[in-house]
Every structure is written in C-alpha cells, then in structure tokens.
C-alpha cells in the first residue's frame, strides 16, 4: 500500500463546475496535509494546508480532512481552464515532522 | 513572500562531468532545505534533507558521494551531481521550509532541468 494515494486521472470537468480531488493516506498518526498544484514542466506551488478535521476554505479552494477515514480532499469551485494541472497531495508523517510524502498526483483538465 | 530561486534553470552536460545547482531562499531564512528529483510523469522523490551547518540526511537509495549537498547558510543550499551519467537526467527541485508562521510549509524553487549527454 502506498503511503499517499491519489487517482492519477485525468479528471475532466467543464468550466464553472466543481472539481473534487481525493487523497488517502496510510499513516493514521499523520498530522499535516498539503495540496500542491504543478503545471507541466514547472515546480509545485503550495495551494493549501490543513491540520484539523473539517473544512478549510481559501477563495475558490476548500480542503477537507477526515482523520478517522484517513482521507483528505480538495474542492475547486468555479473551475477555470487555468486550473488544468496536476494536483499533488502531500502528508507529513507522524514520526518525522519534516519530510513531505507525496502522492503521484491527479491530473485535472478543465474544458471550456 | 516565501520565494525560492534555483540556478541554473536548465543545464546540459557531458557524461562524467559534475554539475552544481544552487537553491536560495530570497526573502526568508530557511531552517531546512530539501532536494527532490522528478522523472517525467512521476511524482517528486525526496533525495535529501539539508540543515544549515550540518551534514545532509539522504534518503535510502540515494548515493551521498554522488549527490553532494552543502548548506552553507540559512539562505543557500547547493546540490552537486558528480560524474553525471545519462540516467541522472531529471528535473531537480529544491524546497525551503520557512518555520514561520506555521512550521513545515515548504516552498519550492522553479526547478533545474538536467540533461546529461
């Protein structure tokens, strides 16, 4: 079992729709969760981080965390073609507070 | 804020030569810097963790004698790929941890694309 799992996609949504990206993790004691966006040929860009159960909203982005289910998601409202990218979920393990463990990413395609 | 730069952005070198990549935090002091490698269509793989003034901690399977890391100051870390071979061709990305306001946020540099011929 991979430590951080994501569906590779592509996830295709029409412009203006809500894109829902999901991520599961195996270390039950994980405390910190991050979503990065990576455009092709570029380095990752931090979108959001979440530490507590529940929802965290920032503009069009909402991160949702459910530690009991070991599940973290990212919702993108009013999706735009410029949101088309690979979204990486990353987790900091409970026993090592520095290292990010990345999922393989979900490719999102927003079509006009 | 939280800007990280890398230099060079791309480099082509011949097999057997060494290449140095610089990573700088421009507007903050980085307590820790990380070096990643990313092959096409794959996720980021952590190579090593670097703290200023101490030896880097390498991930399992990463040759410390081949990938030399120097973290000379709180704003600069360098990765030297020694005796590069074509299989070392990859996208090398550094990140820096701000430590403030919440620990463990990492900000990434723009990456260095290395091609070894």
PDB file of C-alpha atoms in Angstrom:
ATOM      1  CA  UNK A   1       0.000   0.000   0.000  1.00  0.00           C
ATOM      2  CA  UNK A   2       1.355   3.400  -0.949  1.00  0.00           C
ATOM      3  CA  UNK A   3       1.674   5.909   1.847  1.00  0.00           C
ATOM      4  CA  UNK A   4      -0.268   8.547  -0.057  1.00  0.00           C
ATOM      5  CA  UNK A   5      -2.661   7.505  -2.794  1.00  0.00           C
ATOM      6  CA  UNK A   6      -4.358   9.569  -5.452  1.00  0.00           C
ATOM      7  CA  UNK A   7      -6.264   8.699  -8.577  1.00  0.00           C
ATOM      8  CA  UNK A   8      -4.000   9.645 -11.478  1.00  0.00           C
ATOM      9  CA  UNK A   9      -6.899  10.833 -13.608  1.00  0.00           C
ATOM     10  CA  UNK A  10      -7.327  12.679 -15.800  1.00  0.00           C
ATOM     11  CA  UNK A  11     -10.309  14.240 -14.118  1.00  0.00           C
ATOM     12  CA  UNK A  12     -12.194  16.243 -16.703  1.00  0.00           C
ATOM     13  CA  UNK A  13     -14.687  18.905 -15.640  1.00  0.00           C
ATOM     14  CA  UNK A  14     -16.406  21.684 -17.571  1.00  0.00           C
ATOM     15  CA  UNK A  15     -15.562  25.299 -16.901  1.00  0.00           C
ATOM     16  CA  UNK A  16     -17.555  26.633 -13.949  1.00  0.00           C
ATOM     17  CA  UNK A  17     -18.056  23.235 -12.344  1.00  0.00           C
ATOM     18  CA  UNK A  18     -16.711  21.962  -9.041  1.00  0.00           C
ATOM     19  CA  UNK A  19     -13.640  19.753  -9.284  1.00  0.00           C
ATOM     20  CA  UNK A  20     -13.199  17.259  -6.459  1.00  0.00           C
ATOM     21  CA  UNK A  21      -9.771  15.777  -5.881  1.00  0.00           C
ATOM     22  CA  UNK A  22      -9.251  12.995  -3.374  1.00  0.00           C
ATOM     23  CA  UNK A  23      -6.347  11.595  -1.418  1.00  0.00           C
ATOM     24  CA  UNK A  24      -5.975   8.806   1.139  1.00  0.00           C
ATOM     25  CA  UNK A  25      -3.027   8.159   3.406  1.00  0.00           C
ATOM     26  CA  UNK A  26      -1.870   5.136   5.345  1.00  0.00           C
ATOM     27  CA  UNK A  27      -0.182   6.589   8.453  1.00  0.00           C
ATOM     28  CA  UNK A  28      -3.003   7.069  10.922  1.00  0.00           C
ATOM     29  CA  UNK A  29      -0.916   9.414  13.054  1.00  0.00           C
ATOM     30  CA  UNK A  30      -0.245  11.911  10.247  1.00  0.00           C
ATOM     31  CA  UNK A  31      -0.860  15.472  11.343  1.00  0.00           C
ATOM     32  CA  UNK A  32      -0.185  17.800   8.425  1.00  0.00           C
ATOM     33  CA  UNK A  33      -1.653  17.725   4.944  1.00  0.00           C
ATOM     34  CA  UNK A  34      -0.830  19.820   1.924  1.00  0.00           C
ATOM     35  CA  UNK A  35      -2.148  20.366  -1.574  1.00  0.00           C
ATOM     36  CA  UNK A  36       0.229  21.488  -4.289  1.00  0.00           C
ATOM     37  CA  UNK A  37      -0.518  22.396  -7.896  1.00  0.00           C
ATOM     38  CA  UNK A  38       2.041  21.563 -10.569  1.00  0.00           C
ATOM     39  CA  UNK A  39       1.823  22.779 -14.121  1.00  0.00           C
ATOM     40  CA  UNK A  40       3.594  20.733 -16.754  1.00  0.00           C
ATOM     41  CA  UNK A  41       7.324  21.399 -16.688  1.00  0.00           C
ATOM     42  CA  UNK A  42       7.081  23.571 -13.579  1.00  0.00           C
ATOM     43  CA  UNK A  43       7.714  23.011  -9.902  1.00  0.00           C
ATOM     44  CA  UNK A  44       4.904  22.543  -7.350  1.00  0.00           C
ATOM     45  CA  UNK A  45       3.088  25.525  -5.918  1.00  0.00           C
ATOM     46  CA  UNK A  46       1.523  25.351  -2.453  1.00  0.00           C
ATOM     47  CA  UNK A  47      -2.241  25.864  -2.596  1.00  0.00           C
ATOM     48  CA  UNK A  48      -3.409  24.948   0.865  1.00  0.00           C
ATOM     49  CA  UNK A  49      -2.514  23.134   4.023  1.00  0.00           C
ATOM     50  CA  UNK A  50      -4.822  21.691   6.648  1.00  0.00           C
ATOM     51  CA  UNK A  51      -4.152  20.279  10.081  1.00  0.00           C
ATOM     52  CA  UNK A  52      -7.557  19.903  11.726  1.00  0.00           C
ATOM     53  CA  UNK A  53     -10.584  17.789  10.884  1.00  0.00           C
ATOM     54  CA  UNK A  54     -13.201  19.595   8.866  1.00  0.00           C
ATOM     55  CA  UNK A  55     -13.120  22.128   6.090  1.00  0.00           C
ATOM     56  CA  UNK A  56     -10.739  24.958   5.347  1.00  0.00           C
ATOM     57  CA  UNK A  57     -11.654  27.476   2.674  1.00  0.00           C
ATOM     58  CA  UNK A  58      -9.414  29.848   0.744  1.00  0.00           C
ATOM     59  CA  UNK A  59     -11.035  31.609  -2.187  1.00  0.00           C
ATOM     60  CA  UNK A  60     -12.246  29.022  -4.676  1.00  0.00           C
ATOM     61  CA  UNK A  61     -10.405  26.227  -2.871  1.00  0.00           C
ATOM     62  CA  UNK A  62     -11.683  24.135   0.026  1.00  0.00           C
ATOM     63  CA  UNK A  63      -9.634  21.452   1.713  1.00  0.00           C
ATOM     64  CA  UNK A  64     -11.474  18.779   3.665  1.00  0.00           C
ATOM     65  CA  UNK A  65      -9.856  16.487   6.205  1.00  0.00           C
ATOM     66  CA  UNK A  66     -11.274  13.375   7.828  1.00  0.00           C
ATOM     67  CA  UNK A  67      -8.641  11.762  10.017  1.00  0.00           C
ATOM     68  CA  UNK A  68     -10.881   8.883  11.052  1.00  0.00           C
ATOM     69  CA  UNK A  69     -11.210   7.860   7.411  1.00  0.00           C
ATOM     70  CA  UNK A  70      -7.629   8.914   6.597  1.00  0.00           C
ATOM     71  CA  UNK A  71      -8.936  10.995   3.768  1.00  0.00           C
ATOM     72  CA  UNK A  72      -8.199  14.498   2.545  1.00  0.00           C
ATOM     73  CA  UNK A  73      -9.789  16.213  -0.419  1.00  0.00           C
ATOM     74  CA  UNK A  74      -9.550  19.440  -2.374  1.00  0.00           C
ATOM     75  CA  UNK A  75     -12.574  21.099  -3.936  1.00  0.00           C
ATOM     76  CA  UNK A  76     -12.143  23.723  -6.609  1.00  0.00           C
ATOM     77  CA  UNK A  77     -15.247  25.813  -7.208  1.00  0.00           C
ATOM     78  CA  UNK A  78     -15.945  27.637 -10.459  1.00  0.00           C
ATOM     79  CA  UNK A  79     -13.190  25.694 -12.196  1.00  0.00           C
ATOM     80  CA  UNK A  80     -11.278  27.573 -14.871  1.00  0.00           C
ATOM     81  CA  UNK A  81      -9.177  26.260 -17.763  1.00  0.00           C
ATOM     82  CA  UNK A  82      -6.174  27.797 -15.970  1.00  0.00           C
ATOM     83  CA  UNK A  83      -6.782  25.312 -13.148  1.00  0.00           C
ATOM     84  CA  UNK A  84      -5.773  22.500 -15.505  1.00  0.00           C
ATOM     85  CA  UNK A  85      -2.700  20.998 -13.853  1.00  0.00           C
ATOM     86  CA  UNK A  86      -1.578  18.085 -11.726  1.00  0.00           C
ATOM     87  CA  UNK A  87      -2.602  18.334  -8.089  1.00  0.00           C
ATOM     88  CA  UNK A  88      -0.299  16.722  -5.573  1.00  0.00           C
ATOM     89  CA  UNK A  89      -1.388  15.650  -2.138  1.00  0.00           C
ATOM     90  CA  UNK A  90       1.389  15.573   0.459  1.00  0.00           C
ATOM     91  CA  UNK A  91       1.489  14.379   4.026  1.00  0.00           C
ATOM     92  CA  UNK A  92       3.917  14.789   6.886  1.00  0.00           C
ATOM     93  CA  UNK A  93       4.315  11.555   8.791  1.00  0.00           C
ATOM     94  CA  UNK A  94       3.652  11.483  12.470  1.00  0.00           C
ATOM     95  CA  UNK A  95       7.110  10.259  13.362  1.00  0.00           C
ATOM     96  CA  UNK A  96       9.093  12.600  11.150  1.00  0.00           C
ATOM     97  CA  UNK A  97       7.877  16.161  11.184  1.00  0.00           C
ATOM     98  CA  UNK A  98       9.940  17.482   8.302  1.00  0.00           C
ATOM     99  CA  UNK A  99       9.540  15.237   5.303  1.00  0.00           C
ATOM    100  CA  UNK A 100       6.686  15.580   2.860  1.00  0.00           C
ATOM    101  CA  UNK A 101       5.432  12.333   1.367  1.00  0.00           C
ATOM    102  CA  UNK A 102       3.822  12.993  -1.993  1.00  0.00           C
ATOM    103  CA  UNK A 103       1.123  11.146  -3.828  1.00  0.00           C
ATOM    104  CA  UNK A 104       1.555  10.615  -7.544  1.00  0.00           C
ATOM    105  CA  UNK A 105      -0.869  13.411  -8.324  1.00  0.00           C
ATOM    106  CA  UNK A 106      -4.199  13.776 -10.087  1.00  0.00           C
ATOM    107  CA  UNK A 107      -4.275  15.451 -13.472  1.00  0.00           C
ATOM    108  CA  UNK A 108      -7.175  17.875 -13.765  1.00  0.00           C
ATOM    109  CA  UNK A 109      -8.479  19.053 -17.119  1.00  0.00           C
ATOM    110  CA  UNK A 110     -10.980  21.908 -17.210  1.00  0.00           C
ATOM    111  CA  UNK A 111     -12.545  22.301 -20.616  1.00  0.00           C
ATOM    112  CA  UNK A 112     -14.304  25.451 -21.860  1.00  0.00           C
TER     113      UNK A 112
ATOM    114  CA  UNK B   1       6.894  36.328   0.419  1.00  0.00           C
ATOM    115  CA  UNK B   2       8.429  32.828   0.628  1.00  0.00           C
ATOM    116  CA  UNK B   3      10.276  32.959  -2.678  1.00  0.00           C
ATOM    117  CA  UNK B   4      12.823  30.301  -3.540  1.00  0.00           C
ATOM    118  CA  UNK B   5      15.142  30.570  -6.519  1.00  0.00           C
ATOM    119  CA  UNK B   6      17.253  27.979  -8.294  1.00  0.00           C
ATOM    120  CA  UNK B   7      20.134  28.365 -10.645  1.00  0.00           C
ATOM    121  CA  UNK B   8      20.579  27.302 -13.349  1.00  0.00           C
ATOM    122  CA  UNK B   9      17.084  26.635 -14.648  1.00  0.00           C
ATOM    123  CA  UNK B  10      18.450  24.149 -17.143  1.00  0.00           C
ATOM    124  CA  UNK B  11      21.817  22.628 -17.882  1.00  0.00           C
ATOM    125  CA  UNK B  12      23.229  20.237 -20.428  1.00  0.00           C
ATOM    126  CA  UNK B  13      26.458  18.493 -19.575  1.00  0.00           C
ATOM    127  CA  UNK B  14      28.577  15.663 -20.875  1.00  0.00           C
ATOM    128  CA  UNK B  15      28.736  12.302 -19.187  1.00  0.00           C
ATOM    129  CA  UNK B  16      31.406  12.214 -16.486  1.00  0.00           C
ATOM    130  CA  UNK B  17      31.320  15.890 -15.628  1.00  0.00           C
ATOM    131  CA  UNK B  18      29.941  17.488 -12.458  1.00  0.00           C
ATOM    132  CA  UNK B  19      27.104  19.968 -12.198  1.00  0.00           C
ATOM    133  CA  UNK B  20      26.301  22.305  -9.320  1.00  0.00           C
ATOM    134  CA  UNK B  21      22.776  23.546  -8.666  1.00  0.00           C
ATOM    135  CA  UNK B  22      22.087  26.425  -6.275  1.00  0.00           C
ATOM    136  CA  UNK B  23      18.967  26.917  -4.208  1.00  0.00           C
ATOM    137  CA  UNK B  24      18.321  30.222  -2.447  1.00  0.00           C
ATOM    138  CA  UNK B  25      15.554  31.455  -0.193  1.00  0.00           C
ATOM    139  CA  UNK B  26      15.207  35.085  -1.203  1.00  0.00           C
ATOM    140  CA  UNK B  27      13.041  36.677   1.463  1.00  0.00           C
ATOM    141  CA  UNK B  28      13.304  34.380   4.447  1.00  0.00           C
ATOM    142  CA  UNK B  29      15.767  32.264   6.329  1.00  0.00           C
ATOM    143  CA  UNK B  30      15.182  28.592   5.698  1.00  0.00           C
ATOM    144  CA  UNK B  31      15.658  26.329   8.675  1.00  0.00           C
ATOM    145  CA  UNK B  32      15.672  23.323   6.406  1.00  0.00           C
ATOM    146  CA  UNK B  33      16.023  22.790   2.686  1.00  0.00           C
ATOM    147  CA  UNK B  34      15.049  19.718   0.720  1.00  0.00           C
ATOM    148  CA  UNK B  35      16.191  18.329  -2.615  1.00  0.00           C
ATOM    149  CA  UNK B  36      13.829  16.377  -4.836  1.00  0.00           C
ATOM    150  CA  UNK B  37      14.114  14.656  -8.173  1.00  0.00           C
ATOM    151  CA  UNK B  38      11.249  14.174 -10.581  1.00  0.00           C
ATOM    152  CA  UNK B  39      11.295  11.952 -13.642  1.00  0.00           C
ATOM    153  CA  UNK B  40       8.752  12.507 -16.424  1.00  0.00           C
ATOM    154  CA  UNK B  41       5.196  11.654 -15.441  1.00  0.00           C
ATOM    155  CA  UNK B  42       6.277  10.629 -11.946  1.00  0.00           C
ATOM    156  CA  UNK B  43       5.859  12.270  -8.600  1.00  0.00           C
ATOM    157  CA  UNK B  44       8.538  14.027  -6.608  1.00  0.00           C
ATOM    158  CA  UNK B  45      11.031  11.812  -4.855  1.00  0.00           C
ATOM    159  CA  UNK B  46      12.859  13.256  -1.884  1.00  0.00           C
ATOM    160  CA  UNK B  47      16.614  12.864  -2.209  1.00  0.00           C
ATOM    161  CA  UNK B  48      17.902  14.538   0.926  1.00  0.00           C
ATOM    162  CA  UNK B  49      17.154  16.919   3.757  1.00  0.00           C
ATOM    163  CA  UNK B  50      19.608  19.691   4.438  1.00  0.00           C
ATOM    164  CA  UNK B  51      20.063  21.794   7.577  1.00  0.00           C
ATOM    165  CA  UNK B  52      22.381  24.761   7.724  1.00  0.00           C
ATOM    166  CA  UNK B  53      25.786  23.891   9.127  1.00  0.00           C
ATOM    167  CA  UNK B  54      25.234  20.159   9.360  1.00  0.00           C
ATOM    168  CA  UNK B  55      25.510  17.162   7.099  1.00  0.00           C
ATOM    169  CA  UNK B  56      22.607  16.371   4.848  1.00  0.00           C
ATOM    170  CA  UNK B  57      20.385  13.389   5.553  1.00  0.00           C
ATOM    171  CA  UNK B  58      19.975  11.256   2.469  1.00  0.00           C
ATOM    172  CA  UNK B  59      17.025   9.051   1.610  1.00  0.00           C
ATOM    173  CA  UNK B  60      17.521   5.359   1.174  1.00  0.00           C
ATOM    174  CA  UNK B  61      18.965   4.538  -2.216  1.00  0.00           C
ATOM    175  CA  UNK B  62      20.439   7.995  -2.839  1.00  0.00           C
ATOM    176  CA  UNK B  63      24.226   7.938  -3.159  1.00  0.00           C
ATOM    177  CA  UNK B  64      25.656  10.606  -0.889  1.00  0.00           C
ATOM    178  CA  UNK B  65      29.013  10.550  -2.684  1.00  0.00           C
ATOM    179  CA  UNK B  66      27.340  11.190  -5.997  1.00  0.00           C
ATOM    180  CA  UNK B  67      24.907  13.873  -4.888  1.00  0.00           C
ATOM    181  CA  UNK B  68      26.877  16.266  -2.702  1.00  0.00           C
ATOM    182  CA  UNK B  69      24.828  18.728  -0.689  1.00  0.00           C
ATOM    183  CA  UNK B  70      26.233  21.784   1.029  1.00  0.00           C
ATOM    184  CA  UNK B  71      24.046  24.031   3.142  1.00  0.00           C
ATOM    185  CA  UNK B  72      26.402  26.928   3.750  1.00  0.00           C
ATOM    186  CA  UNK B  73      23.951  29.449   5.134  1.00  0.00           C
ATOM    187  CA  UNK B  74      20.309  29.885   6.089  1.00  0.00           C
ATOM    188  CA  UNK B  75      19.569  31.095   2.571  1.00  0.00           C
ATOM    189  CA  UNK B  76      21.728  28.884   0.357  1.00  0.00           C
ATOM    190  CA  UNK B  77      21.998  25.175  -0.336  1.00  0.00           C
ATOM    191  CA  UNK B  78      23.818  23.565  -3.241  1.00  0.00           C
ATOM    192  CA  UNK B  79      23.493  20.174  -4.888  1.00  0.00           C
ATOM    193  CA  UNK B  80      26.418  18.890  -6.909  1.00  0.00           C
ATOM    194  CA  UNK B  81      25.844  15.937  -9.190  1.00  0.00           C
ATOM    195  CA  UNK B  82      29.275  14.363  -9.539  1.00  0.00           C
ATOM    196  CA  UNK B  83      30.346  12.253 -12.505  1.00  0.00           C
ATOM    197  CA  UNK B  84      26.947  12.679 -14.085  1.00  0.00           C
ATOM    198  CA  UNK B  85      25.551   9.961 -16.338  1.00  0.00           C
ATOM    199  CA  UNK B  86      22.576   9.987 -18.701  1.00  0.00           C
ATOM    200  CA  UNK B  87      20.417   8.235 -16.095  1.00  0.00           C
ATOM    201  CA  UNK B  88      20.894  11.278 -13.851  1.00  0.00           C
ATOM    202  CA  UNK B  89      18.970  13.380 -16.367  1.00  0.00           C
ATOM    203  CA  UNK B  90      15.959  14.634 -14.476  1.00  0.00           C
ATOM    204  CA  UNK B  91      14.152  17.633 -13.024  1.00  0.00           C
ATOM    205  CA  UNK B  92      15.805  18.616  -9.757  1.00  0.00           C
ATOM    206  CA  UNK B  93      13.749  20.765  -7.424  1.00  0.00           C
ATOM    207  CA  UNK B  94      14.664  22.261  -4.070  1.00  0.00           C
ATOM    208  CA  UNK B  95      12.312  23.464  -1.402  1.00  0.00           C
ATOM    209  CA  UNK B  96      12.766  25.507   1.727  1.00  0.00           C
ATOM    210  CA  UNK B  97      10.920  25.348   4.984  1.00  0.00           C
ATOM    211  CA  UNK B  98      10.034  28.697   6.441  1.00  0.00           C
ATOM    212  CA  UNK B  99       9.454  27.661  10.015  1.00  0.00           C
ATOM    213  CA  UNK B 100       7.039  30.611  10.370  1.00  0.00           C
ATOM    214  CA  UNK B 101       4.197  31.244  10.939  1.00  0.00           C
ATOM    215  CA  UNK B 102       3.370  27.558  10.926  1.00  0.00           C
ATOM    216  CA  UNK B 103       6.162  25.056  10.683  1.00  0.00           C
ATOM    217  CA  UNK B 104       6.565  22.531   7.893  1.00  0.00           C
ATOM    218  CA  UNK B 105       5.273  24.588   4.991  1.00  0.00           C
ATOM    219  CA  UNK B 106       7.624  24.024   2.109  1.00  0.00           C
ATOM    220  CA  UNK B 107       8.030  26.408  -0.789  1.00  0.00           C
ATOM    221  CA  UNK B 108       9.564  25.119  -3.962  1.00  0.00           C
ATOM    222  CA  UNK B 109      12.116  26.615  -6.275  1.00  0.00           C
ATOM    223  CA  UNK B 110      11.389  26.667 -10.006  1.00  0.00           C
ATOM    224  CA  UNK B 111      13.497  23.570 -10.632  1.00  0.00           C
ATOM    225  CA  UNK B 112      16.569  22.730 -12.679  1.00  0.00           C
ATOM    226  CA  UNK B 113      16.291  20.511 -15.702  1.00  0.00           C
ATOM    227  CA  UNK B 114      19.477  18.480 -16.097  1.00  0.00           C
ATOM    228  CA  UNK B 115      20.292  16.685 -19.322  1.00  0.00           C
ATOM    229  CA  UNK B 116      23.397  14.518 -19.432  1.00  0.00           C
ATOM    230  CA  UNK B 117      24.571  13.576 -22.899  1.00  0.00           C
TER     231      UNK B 117
END
